[in-house]
Short mmCIF file of C-alpha atoms in Angstrom, two decimals:
data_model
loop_
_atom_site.label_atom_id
_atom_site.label_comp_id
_atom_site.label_asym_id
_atom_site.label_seq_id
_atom_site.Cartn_x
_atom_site.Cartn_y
_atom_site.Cartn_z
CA UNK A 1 99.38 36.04 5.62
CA UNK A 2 100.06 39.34 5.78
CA UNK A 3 103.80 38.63 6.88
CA UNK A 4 104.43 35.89 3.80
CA UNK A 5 103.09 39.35 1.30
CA UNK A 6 105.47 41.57 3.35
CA UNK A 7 108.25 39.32 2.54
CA UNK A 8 107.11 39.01 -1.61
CA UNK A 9 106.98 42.60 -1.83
CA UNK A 10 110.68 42.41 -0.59
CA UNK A 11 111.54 39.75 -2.50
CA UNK A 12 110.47 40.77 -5.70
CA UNK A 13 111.37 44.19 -4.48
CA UNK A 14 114.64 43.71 -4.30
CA UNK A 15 115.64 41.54 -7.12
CA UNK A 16 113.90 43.94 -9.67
CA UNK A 17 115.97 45.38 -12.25
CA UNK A 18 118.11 48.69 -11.28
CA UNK A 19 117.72 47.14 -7.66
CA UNK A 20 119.31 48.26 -4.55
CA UNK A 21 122.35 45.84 -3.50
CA UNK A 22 122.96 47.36 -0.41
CA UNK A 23 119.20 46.55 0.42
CA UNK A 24 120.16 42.60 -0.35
CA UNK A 25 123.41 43.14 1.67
CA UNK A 26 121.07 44.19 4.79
CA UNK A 27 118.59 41.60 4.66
CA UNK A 28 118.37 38.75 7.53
CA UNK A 29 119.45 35.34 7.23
CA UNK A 30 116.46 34.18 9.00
CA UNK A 31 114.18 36.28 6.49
CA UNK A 32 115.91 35.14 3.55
CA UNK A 33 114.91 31.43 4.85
CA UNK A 34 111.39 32.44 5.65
CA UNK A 35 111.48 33.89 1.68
CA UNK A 36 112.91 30.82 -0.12
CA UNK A 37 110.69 28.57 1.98
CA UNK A 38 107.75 30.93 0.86
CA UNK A 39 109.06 30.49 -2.68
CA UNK A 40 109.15 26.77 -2.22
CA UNK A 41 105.71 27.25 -1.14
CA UNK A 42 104.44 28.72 -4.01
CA UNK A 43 106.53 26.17 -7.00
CA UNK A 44 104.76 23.55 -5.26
CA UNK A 45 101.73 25.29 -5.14
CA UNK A 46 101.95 25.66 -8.91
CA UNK A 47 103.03 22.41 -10.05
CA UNK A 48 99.74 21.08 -8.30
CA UNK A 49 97.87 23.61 -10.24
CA UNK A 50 99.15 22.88 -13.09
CA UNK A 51 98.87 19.23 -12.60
CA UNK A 52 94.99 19.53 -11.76
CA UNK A 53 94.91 21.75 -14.62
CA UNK A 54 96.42 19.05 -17.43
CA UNK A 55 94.21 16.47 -15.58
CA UNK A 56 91.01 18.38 -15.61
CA UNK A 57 91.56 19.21 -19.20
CA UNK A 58 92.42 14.96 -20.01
CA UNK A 59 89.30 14.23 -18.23
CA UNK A 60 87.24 17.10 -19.81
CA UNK A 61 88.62 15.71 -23.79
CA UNK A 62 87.60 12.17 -22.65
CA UNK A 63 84.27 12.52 -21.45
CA UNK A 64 83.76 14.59 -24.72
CA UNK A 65 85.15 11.98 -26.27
CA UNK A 66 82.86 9.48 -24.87
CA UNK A 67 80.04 11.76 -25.52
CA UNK A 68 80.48 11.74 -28.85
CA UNK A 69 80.75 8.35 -29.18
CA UNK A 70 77.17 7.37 -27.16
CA UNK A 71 76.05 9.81 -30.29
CA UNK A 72 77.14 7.49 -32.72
CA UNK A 73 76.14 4.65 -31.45
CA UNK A 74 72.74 5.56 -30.95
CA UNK A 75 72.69 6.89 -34.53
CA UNK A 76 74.46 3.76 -35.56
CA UNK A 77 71.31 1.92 -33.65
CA UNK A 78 68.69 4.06 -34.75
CA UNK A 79 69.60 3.69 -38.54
CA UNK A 80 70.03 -0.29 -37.89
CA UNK A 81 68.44 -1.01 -41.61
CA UNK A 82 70.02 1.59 -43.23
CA UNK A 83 73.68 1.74 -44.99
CA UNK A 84 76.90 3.66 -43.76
CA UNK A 85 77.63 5.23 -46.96
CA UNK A 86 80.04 8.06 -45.31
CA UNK A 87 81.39 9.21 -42.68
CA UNK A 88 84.02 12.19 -42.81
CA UNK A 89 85.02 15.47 -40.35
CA UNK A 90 83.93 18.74 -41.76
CA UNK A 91 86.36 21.49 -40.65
CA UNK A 92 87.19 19.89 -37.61
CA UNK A 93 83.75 21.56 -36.49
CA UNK A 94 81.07 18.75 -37.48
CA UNK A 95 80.92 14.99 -37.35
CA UNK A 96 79.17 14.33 -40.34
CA UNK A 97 77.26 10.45 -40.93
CA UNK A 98 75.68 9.77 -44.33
CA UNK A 99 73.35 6.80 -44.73
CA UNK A 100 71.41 5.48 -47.59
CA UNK A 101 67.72 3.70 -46.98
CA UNK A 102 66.18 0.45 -48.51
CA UNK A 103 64.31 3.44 -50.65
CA UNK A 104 67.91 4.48 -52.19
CA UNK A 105 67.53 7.64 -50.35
CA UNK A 106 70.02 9.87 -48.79
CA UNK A 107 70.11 10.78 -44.26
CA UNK A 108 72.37 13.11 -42.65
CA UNK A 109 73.26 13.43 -39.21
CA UNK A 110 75.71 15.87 -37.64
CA UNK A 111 77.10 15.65 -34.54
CA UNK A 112 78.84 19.10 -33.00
CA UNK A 113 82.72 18.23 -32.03
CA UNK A 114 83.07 21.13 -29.72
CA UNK A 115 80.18 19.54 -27.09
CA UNK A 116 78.80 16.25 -28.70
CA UNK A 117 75.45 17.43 -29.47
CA UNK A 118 73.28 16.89 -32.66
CA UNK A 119 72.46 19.14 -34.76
CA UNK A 120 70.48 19.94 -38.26
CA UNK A 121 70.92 21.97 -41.13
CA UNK A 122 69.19 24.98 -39.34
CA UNK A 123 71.64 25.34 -36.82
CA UNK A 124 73.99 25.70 -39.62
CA UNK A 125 72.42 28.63 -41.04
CA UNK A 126 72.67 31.94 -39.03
CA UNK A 127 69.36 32.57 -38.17
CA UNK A 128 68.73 36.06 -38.99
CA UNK A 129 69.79 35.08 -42.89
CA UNK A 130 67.34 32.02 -42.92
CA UNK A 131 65.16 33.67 -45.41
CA UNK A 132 68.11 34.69 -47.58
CA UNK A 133 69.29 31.44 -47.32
CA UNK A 134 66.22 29.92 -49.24
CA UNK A 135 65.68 32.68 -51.31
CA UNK A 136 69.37 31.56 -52.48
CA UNK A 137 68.25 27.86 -52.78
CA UNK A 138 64.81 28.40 -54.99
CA UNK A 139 67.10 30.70 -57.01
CA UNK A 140 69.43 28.07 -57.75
CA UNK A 141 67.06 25.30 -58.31
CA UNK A 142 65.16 27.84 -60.78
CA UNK A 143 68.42 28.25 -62.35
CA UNK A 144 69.24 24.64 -63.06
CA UNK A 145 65.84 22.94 -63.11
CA UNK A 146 62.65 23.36 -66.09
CA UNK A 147 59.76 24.74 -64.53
CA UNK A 148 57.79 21.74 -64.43
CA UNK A 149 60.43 20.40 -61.78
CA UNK A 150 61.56 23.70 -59.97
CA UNK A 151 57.97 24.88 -59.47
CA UNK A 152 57.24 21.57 -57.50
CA UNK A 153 60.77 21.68 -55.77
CA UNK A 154 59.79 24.89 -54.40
CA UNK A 155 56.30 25.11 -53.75
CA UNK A 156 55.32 21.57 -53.29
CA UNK A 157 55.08 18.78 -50.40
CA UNK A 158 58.43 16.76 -49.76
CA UNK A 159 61.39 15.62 -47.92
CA UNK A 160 64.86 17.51 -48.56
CA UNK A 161 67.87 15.49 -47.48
CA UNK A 162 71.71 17.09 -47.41
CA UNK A 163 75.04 16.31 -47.43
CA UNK A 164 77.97 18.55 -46.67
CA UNK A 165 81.06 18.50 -48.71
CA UNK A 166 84.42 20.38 -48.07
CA UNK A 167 83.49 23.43 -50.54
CA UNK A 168 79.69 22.68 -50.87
CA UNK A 169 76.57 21.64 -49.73
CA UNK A 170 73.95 19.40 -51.64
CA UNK A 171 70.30 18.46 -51.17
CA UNK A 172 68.66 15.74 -52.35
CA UNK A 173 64.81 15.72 -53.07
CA UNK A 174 62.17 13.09 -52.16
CA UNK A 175 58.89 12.16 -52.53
CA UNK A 176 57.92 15.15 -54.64
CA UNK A 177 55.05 14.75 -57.11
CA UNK A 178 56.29 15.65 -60.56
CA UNK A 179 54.46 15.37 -63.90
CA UNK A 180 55.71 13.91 -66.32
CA UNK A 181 57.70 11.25 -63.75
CA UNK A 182 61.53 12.12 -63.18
CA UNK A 183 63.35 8.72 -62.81
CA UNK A 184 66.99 10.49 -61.91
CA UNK A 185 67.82 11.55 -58.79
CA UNK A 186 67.05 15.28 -57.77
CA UNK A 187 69.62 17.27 -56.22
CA UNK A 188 71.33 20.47 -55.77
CA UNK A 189 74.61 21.70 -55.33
CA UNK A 190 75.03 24.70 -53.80
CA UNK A 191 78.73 26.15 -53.72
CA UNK A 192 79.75 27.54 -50.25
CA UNK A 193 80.62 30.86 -52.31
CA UNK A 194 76.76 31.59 -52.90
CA UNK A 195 75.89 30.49 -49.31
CA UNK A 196 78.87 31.83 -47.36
CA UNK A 197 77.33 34.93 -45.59
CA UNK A 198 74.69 32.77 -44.38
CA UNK A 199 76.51 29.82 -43.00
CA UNK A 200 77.62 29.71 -39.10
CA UNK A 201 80.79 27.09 -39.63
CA UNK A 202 83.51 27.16 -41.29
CA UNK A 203 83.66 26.04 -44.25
CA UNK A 204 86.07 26.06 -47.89
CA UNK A 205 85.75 29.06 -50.39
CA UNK A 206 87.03 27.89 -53.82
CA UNK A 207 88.30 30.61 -55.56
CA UNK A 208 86.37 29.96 -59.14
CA UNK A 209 83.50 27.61 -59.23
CA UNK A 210 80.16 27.57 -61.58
CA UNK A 211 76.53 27.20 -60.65
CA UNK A 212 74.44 24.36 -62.10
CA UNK A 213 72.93 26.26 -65.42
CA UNK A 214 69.82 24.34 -67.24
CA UNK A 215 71.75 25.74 -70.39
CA UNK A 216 75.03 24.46 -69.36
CA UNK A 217 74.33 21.38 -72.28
CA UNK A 218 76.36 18.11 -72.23
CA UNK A 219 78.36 16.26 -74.45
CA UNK A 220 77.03 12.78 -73.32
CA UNK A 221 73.48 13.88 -73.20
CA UNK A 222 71.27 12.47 -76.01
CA UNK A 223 70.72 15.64 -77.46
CA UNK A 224 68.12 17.06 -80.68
CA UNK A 225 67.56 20.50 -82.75
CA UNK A 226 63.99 21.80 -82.82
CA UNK A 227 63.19 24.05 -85.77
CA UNK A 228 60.32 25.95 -86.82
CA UNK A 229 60.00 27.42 -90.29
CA UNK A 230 57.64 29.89 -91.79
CA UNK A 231 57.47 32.28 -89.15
CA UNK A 232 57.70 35.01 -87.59
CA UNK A 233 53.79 34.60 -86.26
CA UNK A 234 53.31 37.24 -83.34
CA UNK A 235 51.33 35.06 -80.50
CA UNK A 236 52.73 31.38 -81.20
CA UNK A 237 56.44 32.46 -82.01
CA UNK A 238 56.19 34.06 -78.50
CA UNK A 239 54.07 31.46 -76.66
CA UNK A 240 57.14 28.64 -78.28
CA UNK A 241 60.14 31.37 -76.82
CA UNK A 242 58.11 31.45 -73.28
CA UNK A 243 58.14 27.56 -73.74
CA UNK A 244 61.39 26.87 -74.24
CA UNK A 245 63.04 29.46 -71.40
CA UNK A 246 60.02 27.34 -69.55
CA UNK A 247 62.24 24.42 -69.91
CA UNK A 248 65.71 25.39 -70.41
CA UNK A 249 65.80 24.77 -74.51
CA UNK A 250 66.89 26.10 -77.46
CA UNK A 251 65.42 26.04 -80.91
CA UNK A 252 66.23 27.68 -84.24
CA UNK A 253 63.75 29.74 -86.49
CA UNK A 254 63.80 29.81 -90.14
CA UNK A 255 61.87 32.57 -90.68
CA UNK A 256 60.81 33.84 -93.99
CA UNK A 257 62.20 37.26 -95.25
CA UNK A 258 58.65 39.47 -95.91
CA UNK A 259 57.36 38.27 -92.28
CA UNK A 260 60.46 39.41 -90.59
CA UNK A 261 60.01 43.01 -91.85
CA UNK A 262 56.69 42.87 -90.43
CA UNK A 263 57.83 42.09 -87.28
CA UNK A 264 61.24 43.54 -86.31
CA UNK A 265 60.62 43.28 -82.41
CA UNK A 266 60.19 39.76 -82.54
CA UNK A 267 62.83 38.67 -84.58
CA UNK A 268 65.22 40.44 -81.97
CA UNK A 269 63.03 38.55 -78.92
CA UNK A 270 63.85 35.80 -80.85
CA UNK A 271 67.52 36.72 -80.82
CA UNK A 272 67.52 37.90 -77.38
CA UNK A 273 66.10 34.63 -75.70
CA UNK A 274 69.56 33.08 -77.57
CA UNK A 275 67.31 31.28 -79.51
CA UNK A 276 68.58 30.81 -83.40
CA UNK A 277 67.36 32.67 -86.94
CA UNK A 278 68.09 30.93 -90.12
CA UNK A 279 66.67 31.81 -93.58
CA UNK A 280 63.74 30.49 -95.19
CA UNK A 281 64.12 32.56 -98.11
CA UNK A 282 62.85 36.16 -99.00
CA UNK A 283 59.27 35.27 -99.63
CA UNK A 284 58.67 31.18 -99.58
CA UNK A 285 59.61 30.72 -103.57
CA UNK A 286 61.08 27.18 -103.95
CA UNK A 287 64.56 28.05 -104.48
CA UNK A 288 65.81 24.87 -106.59
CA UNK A 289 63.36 25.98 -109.44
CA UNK A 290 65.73 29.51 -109.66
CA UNK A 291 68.19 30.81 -111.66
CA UNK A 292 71.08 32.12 -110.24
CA UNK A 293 70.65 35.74 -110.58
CA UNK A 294 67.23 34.83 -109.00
CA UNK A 295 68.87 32.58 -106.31
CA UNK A 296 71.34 35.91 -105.46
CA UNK A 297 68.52 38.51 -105.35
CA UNK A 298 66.27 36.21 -102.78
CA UNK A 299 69.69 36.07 -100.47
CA UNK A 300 70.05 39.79 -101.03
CA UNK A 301 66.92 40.60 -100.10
CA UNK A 302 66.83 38.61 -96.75
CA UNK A 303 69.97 39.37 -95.39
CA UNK A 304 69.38 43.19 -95.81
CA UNK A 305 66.30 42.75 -93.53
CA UNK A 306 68.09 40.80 -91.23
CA UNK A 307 71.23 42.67 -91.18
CA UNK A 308 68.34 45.98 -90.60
CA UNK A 309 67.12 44.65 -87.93
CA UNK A 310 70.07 42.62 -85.79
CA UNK A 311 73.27 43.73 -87.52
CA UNK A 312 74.22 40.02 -88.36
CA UNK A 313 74.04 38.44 -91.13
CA UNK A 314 72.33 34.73 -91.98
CA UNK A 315 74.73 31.51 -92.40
CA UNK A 316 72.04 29.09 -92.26
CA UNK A 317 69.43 28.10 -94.94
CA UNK A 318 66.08 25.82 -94.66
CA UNK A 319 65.39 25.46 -98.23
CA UNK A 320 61.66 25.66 -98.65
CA UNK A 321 60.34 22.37 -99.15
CA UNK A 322 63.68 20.82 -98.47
CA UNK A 323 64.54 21.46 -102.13
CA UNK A 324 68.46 21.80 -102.85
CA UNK A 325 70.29 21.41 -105.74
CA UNK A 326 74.15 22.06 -106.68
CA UNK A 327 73.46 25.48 -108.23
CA UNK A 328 71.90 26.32 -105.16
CA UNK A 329 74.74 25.08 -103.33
CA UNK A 330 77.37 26.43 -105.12
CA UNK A 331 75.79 30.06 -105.91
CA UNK A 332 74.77 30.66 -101.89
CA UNK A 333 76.90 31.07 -98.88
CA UNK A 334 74.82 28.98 -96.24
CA UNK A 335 74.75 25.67 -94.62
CA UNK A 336 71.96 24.40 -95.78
CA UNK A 337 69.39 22.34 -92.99
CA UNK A 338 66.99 20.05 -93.51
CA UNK A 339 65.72 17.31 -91.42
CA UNK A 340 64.98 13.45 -90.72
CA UNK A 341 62.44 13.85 -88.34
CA UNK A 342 59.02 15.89 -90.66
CA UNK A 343 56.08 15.62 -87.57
CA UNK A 344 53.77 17.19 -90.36
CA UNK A 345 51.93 19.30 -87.93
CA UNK A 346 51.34 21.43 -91.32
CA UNK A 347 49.09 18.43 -92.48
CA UNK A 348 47.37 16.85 -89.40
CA UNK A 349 46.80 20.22 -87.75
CA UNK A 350 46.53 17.92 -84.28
CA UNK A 351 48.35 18.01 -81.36
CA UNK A 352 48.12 14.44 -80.38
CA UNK A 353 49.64 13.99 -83.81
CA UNK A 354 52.82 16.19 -83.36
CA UNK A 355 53.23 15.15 -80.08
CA UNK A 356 53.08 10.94 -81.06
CA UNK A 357 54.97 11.82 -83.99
CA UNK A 358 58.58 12.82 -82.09
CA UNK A 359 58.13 10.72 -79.19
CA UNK A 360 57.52 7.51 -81.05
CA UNK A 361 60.81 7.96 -83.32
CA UNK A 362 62.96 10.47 -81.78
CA UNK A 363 66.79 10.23 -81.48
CA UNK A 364 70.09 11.18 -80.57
CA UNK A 365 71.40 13.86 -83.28
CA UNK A 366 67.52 14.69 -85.03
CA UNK A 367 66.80 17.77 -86.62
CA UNK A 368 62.82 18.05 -86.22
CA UNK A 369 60.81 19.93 -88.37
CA UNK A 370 57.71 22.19 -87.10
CA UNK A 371 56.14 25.09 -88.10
CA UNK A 372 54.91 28.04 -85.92
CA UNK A 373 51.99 28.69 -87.70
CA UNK A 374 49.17 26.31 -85.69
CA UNK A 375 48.09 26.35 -82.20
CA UNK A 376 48.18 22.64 -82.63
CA UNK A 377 51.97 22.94 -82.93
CA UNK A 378 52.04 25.22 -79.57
CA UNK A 379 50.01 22.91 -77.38
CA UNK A 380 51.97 19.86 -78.82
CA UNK A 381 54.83 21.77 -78.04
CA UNK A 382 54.16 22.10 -74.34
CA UNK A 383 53.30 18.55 -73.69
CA UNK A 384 56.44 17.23 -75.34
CA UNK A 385 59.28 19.43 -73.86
CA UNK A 386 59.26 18.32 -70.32
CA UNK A 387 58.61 14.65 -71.82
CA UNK A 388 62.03 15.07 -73.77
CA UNK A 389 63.32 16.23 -70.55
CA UNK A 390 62.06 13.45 -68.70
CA UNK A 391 63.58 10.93 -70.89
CA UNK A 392 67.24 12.36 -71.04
CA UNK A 393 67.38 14.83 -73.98
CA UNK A 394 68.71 17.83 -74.68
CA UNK A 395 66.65 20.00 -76.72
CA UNK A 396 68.72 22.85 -79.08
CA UNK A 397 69.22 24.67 -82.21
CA UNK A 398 70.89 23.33 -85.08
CA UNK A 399 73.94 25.16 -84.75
CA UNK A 400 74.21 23.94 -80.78
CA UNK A 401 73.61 20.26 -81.61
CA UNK A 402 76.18 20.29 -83.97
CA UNK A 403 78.94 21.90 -81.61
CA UNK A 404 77.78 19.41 -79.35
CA UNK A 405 78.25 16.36 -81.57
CA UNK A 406 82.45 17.36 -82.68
CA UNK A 407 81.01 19.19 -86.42
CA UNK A 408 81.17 22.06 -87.77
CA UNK A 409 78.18 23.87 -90.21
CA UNK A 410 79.92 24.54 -93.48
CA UNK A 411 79.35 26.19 -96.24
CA UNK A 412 77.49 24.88 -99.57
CA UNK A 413 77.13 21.48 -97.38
CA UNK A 414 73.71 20.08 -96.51
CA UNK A 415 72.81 18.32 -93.21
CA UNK A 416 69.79 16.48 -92.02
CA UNK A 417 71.05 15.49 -88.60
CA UNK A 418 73.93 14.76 -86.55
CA UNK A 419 73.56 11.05 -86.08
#
């Protein structure tokens, strides 16, 4: 051994760059044999490394290979009564099977390419950002989701599916208990963008995406404006604002001119929630029994509070008692809004009342007419928004339904809904 490294070191000696020819002049015949046979040696030696090498590694992909396919199968086997709905390659990182049950609901397996082995959604998520991780989720879900719903999502007893998509994931909620009934389907998705420093794969980062927003309001929703006239009123106006954030609504205030004076703070709560103020004249006079001097000085006198207190000025006008006539029309620069849907909580002064009243007639494109005055109105209130929700509509102000249904609030027109 030692002689074959004597001879290297001349070989490799010698034919170096710069190298001595007189040196390769000098060298033996007989050594220059014993080299190239060395040399010969060591090719062969090589090729049959490499060859073991390119073998090992084919043998090495296939029982991978067949690794990963015992997985499927005994997925495949396990979820015998269950559908293949998808089956897809995330990244080239995960093996990724989707089934649906009898029950309609969704199951996720993933199988790891790199050794075959299944794994869950926790081995996705880098362990020391676990907690950040559903911090992010219950964020999101209170983003998107009334109270009613999130609250239960969050806190309460189910089972939480998932699918992974190529720039998000989803989950999928089951067998939570939530009252009033949900019929849709529950789910999430959560852009990789809001997930990514928490995530152990790869995955795709789009570079502009939105999160589902509660407020985000459709155009194929069935969709209705809540209004409530006569106020300002301190505890209820506030109780209905907490309400409606509750549950991801909307609802427009006409409020009457001397109340909002008296309460400047809550006309900008109002404001601030992005709720919507309309007029409901200066001090409740019924406006179609004015002159038009009369008709001017009311308008006057509202706006200036308004304008006082928000620095906008009033477009909208809920004549009180619904009373309009063309001088009132022609003389005053507001849409004027009445309704089709009167739930008389004025009269009845009952809950049950209110509540029976909007659920029993209520549709696509109403304007409904409350008051918050009562504490009837307020408890009927909080019954019937997460029953609207329930049953597919959208609840908003006047101004917001009408965007939504293609119109436009003019001037010196009147509207009662948006059918």
């Amino acid at each position: 051994m030692e002689r074959i490294n004597y001879y290297l070191y001349k070989i490799f000696g010698i034919l170096k760059v710069g190298g001595n020819m007189k040196k390769v002049l000098n060298f033996k015949k007989e050594n220059l044999k014993i080299c190239l046979t060395v040399i010969s040696v060591l090719l062969m030696l090589m090729g049959f490394g490499f060859y073991y090498y390119q073998n090992n590694s084919v043998n090495q992909a296939k029982e991978l290979e067949r690794k990963r396919a015992e997985k499927i199968a005994e997925i495949l086997q396990k979820e015998i009564n269950s559908s293949l709905i998808e089956q897809t390659e995330i990244q080239n990182t995960i093996i990724q099977m989707v089934f649906q049950t009898k029950d309609q609901e969704r199951k996720t397996y993933l199988i790891r390419m790199q050794d075959g082995e299944e794994v869950g959604l926790k081995e996705l998520i880098k362990e020391e950002h676990m907690e950040n991780f559903k911090k992010k989720v219950r964020e999101l879900i209170n983003l998107k989701y009334p109270k009613f719903i999130a609250d239960v999502l969050n806190y309460g007893n189910g089972t939480v599916s998932y699918q992974l998509k190529e720039n998000e994931l989803i989950l999928y909620f089951y067998q939570f208990i939530i009252n009033p009934k949900l019929e849709e389907e529950i789910n999430l998705h959560v852009n990789y963008n809001e997930i990514k420093d928490y995530i152990s794969v790869p995955v795709k980062l789009d570079d502009e995406y939105e999160v589902e927003n509660g407020y985000h309001y459709q155009k194929d929703k069935k969709t209705i404006a809540l209004t409530f006239d006569d106020g300002p009123n301190g505890k209820r106006t506030r109780k209905l604002l907490e309400l409606l954030s509750q549950n991801k609504m909307h609802a427009t205030f006409f409020m009457v001119g001397n109340r909002m004076a008296a309460s400047p703070d809550l006309v900008k709560e109002v404001l601030q929630s992005e709720n919507e103020i309309g007029s409901h004249s200066y001090n409740h006079k019924n406006l179609s029994r004015l002159q038009v001097e009369e008709l001017k000085k009311d308008a006057e006198n509202i706006n200036h509070i308004y304008e006082s207190i928000t620095g906008q000025n009033l477009h909208l006008l809920r004549p009180p008692y619904g009373s309009v006539n063309n001088r009132m029309k022609e003389n005053l620069n507001y849409a004027f809004v009445n309704w089709n849907l009167d739930t008389e909580d004025w009269r009845y002064r009952d809950s049950n009342h209110v509540y029976n009243a909007v659920l029993n007639k209520v549709g696509d494109g109403d304007i409904i007419l409350m008051h918050d005055l009562y504490d009837s109105t307020v408890e009927a209130v909080e019954k019937l928004l997460p029953e609207l929700y329930v049953r597919g509509f959208q609840v908003v102000s006047v101004t917001e339904l009408a965007t939504l249904k293609g119109k436009t609030l003019e001037l010196h027109n009147t509207y009662h809904s948006f059918k």
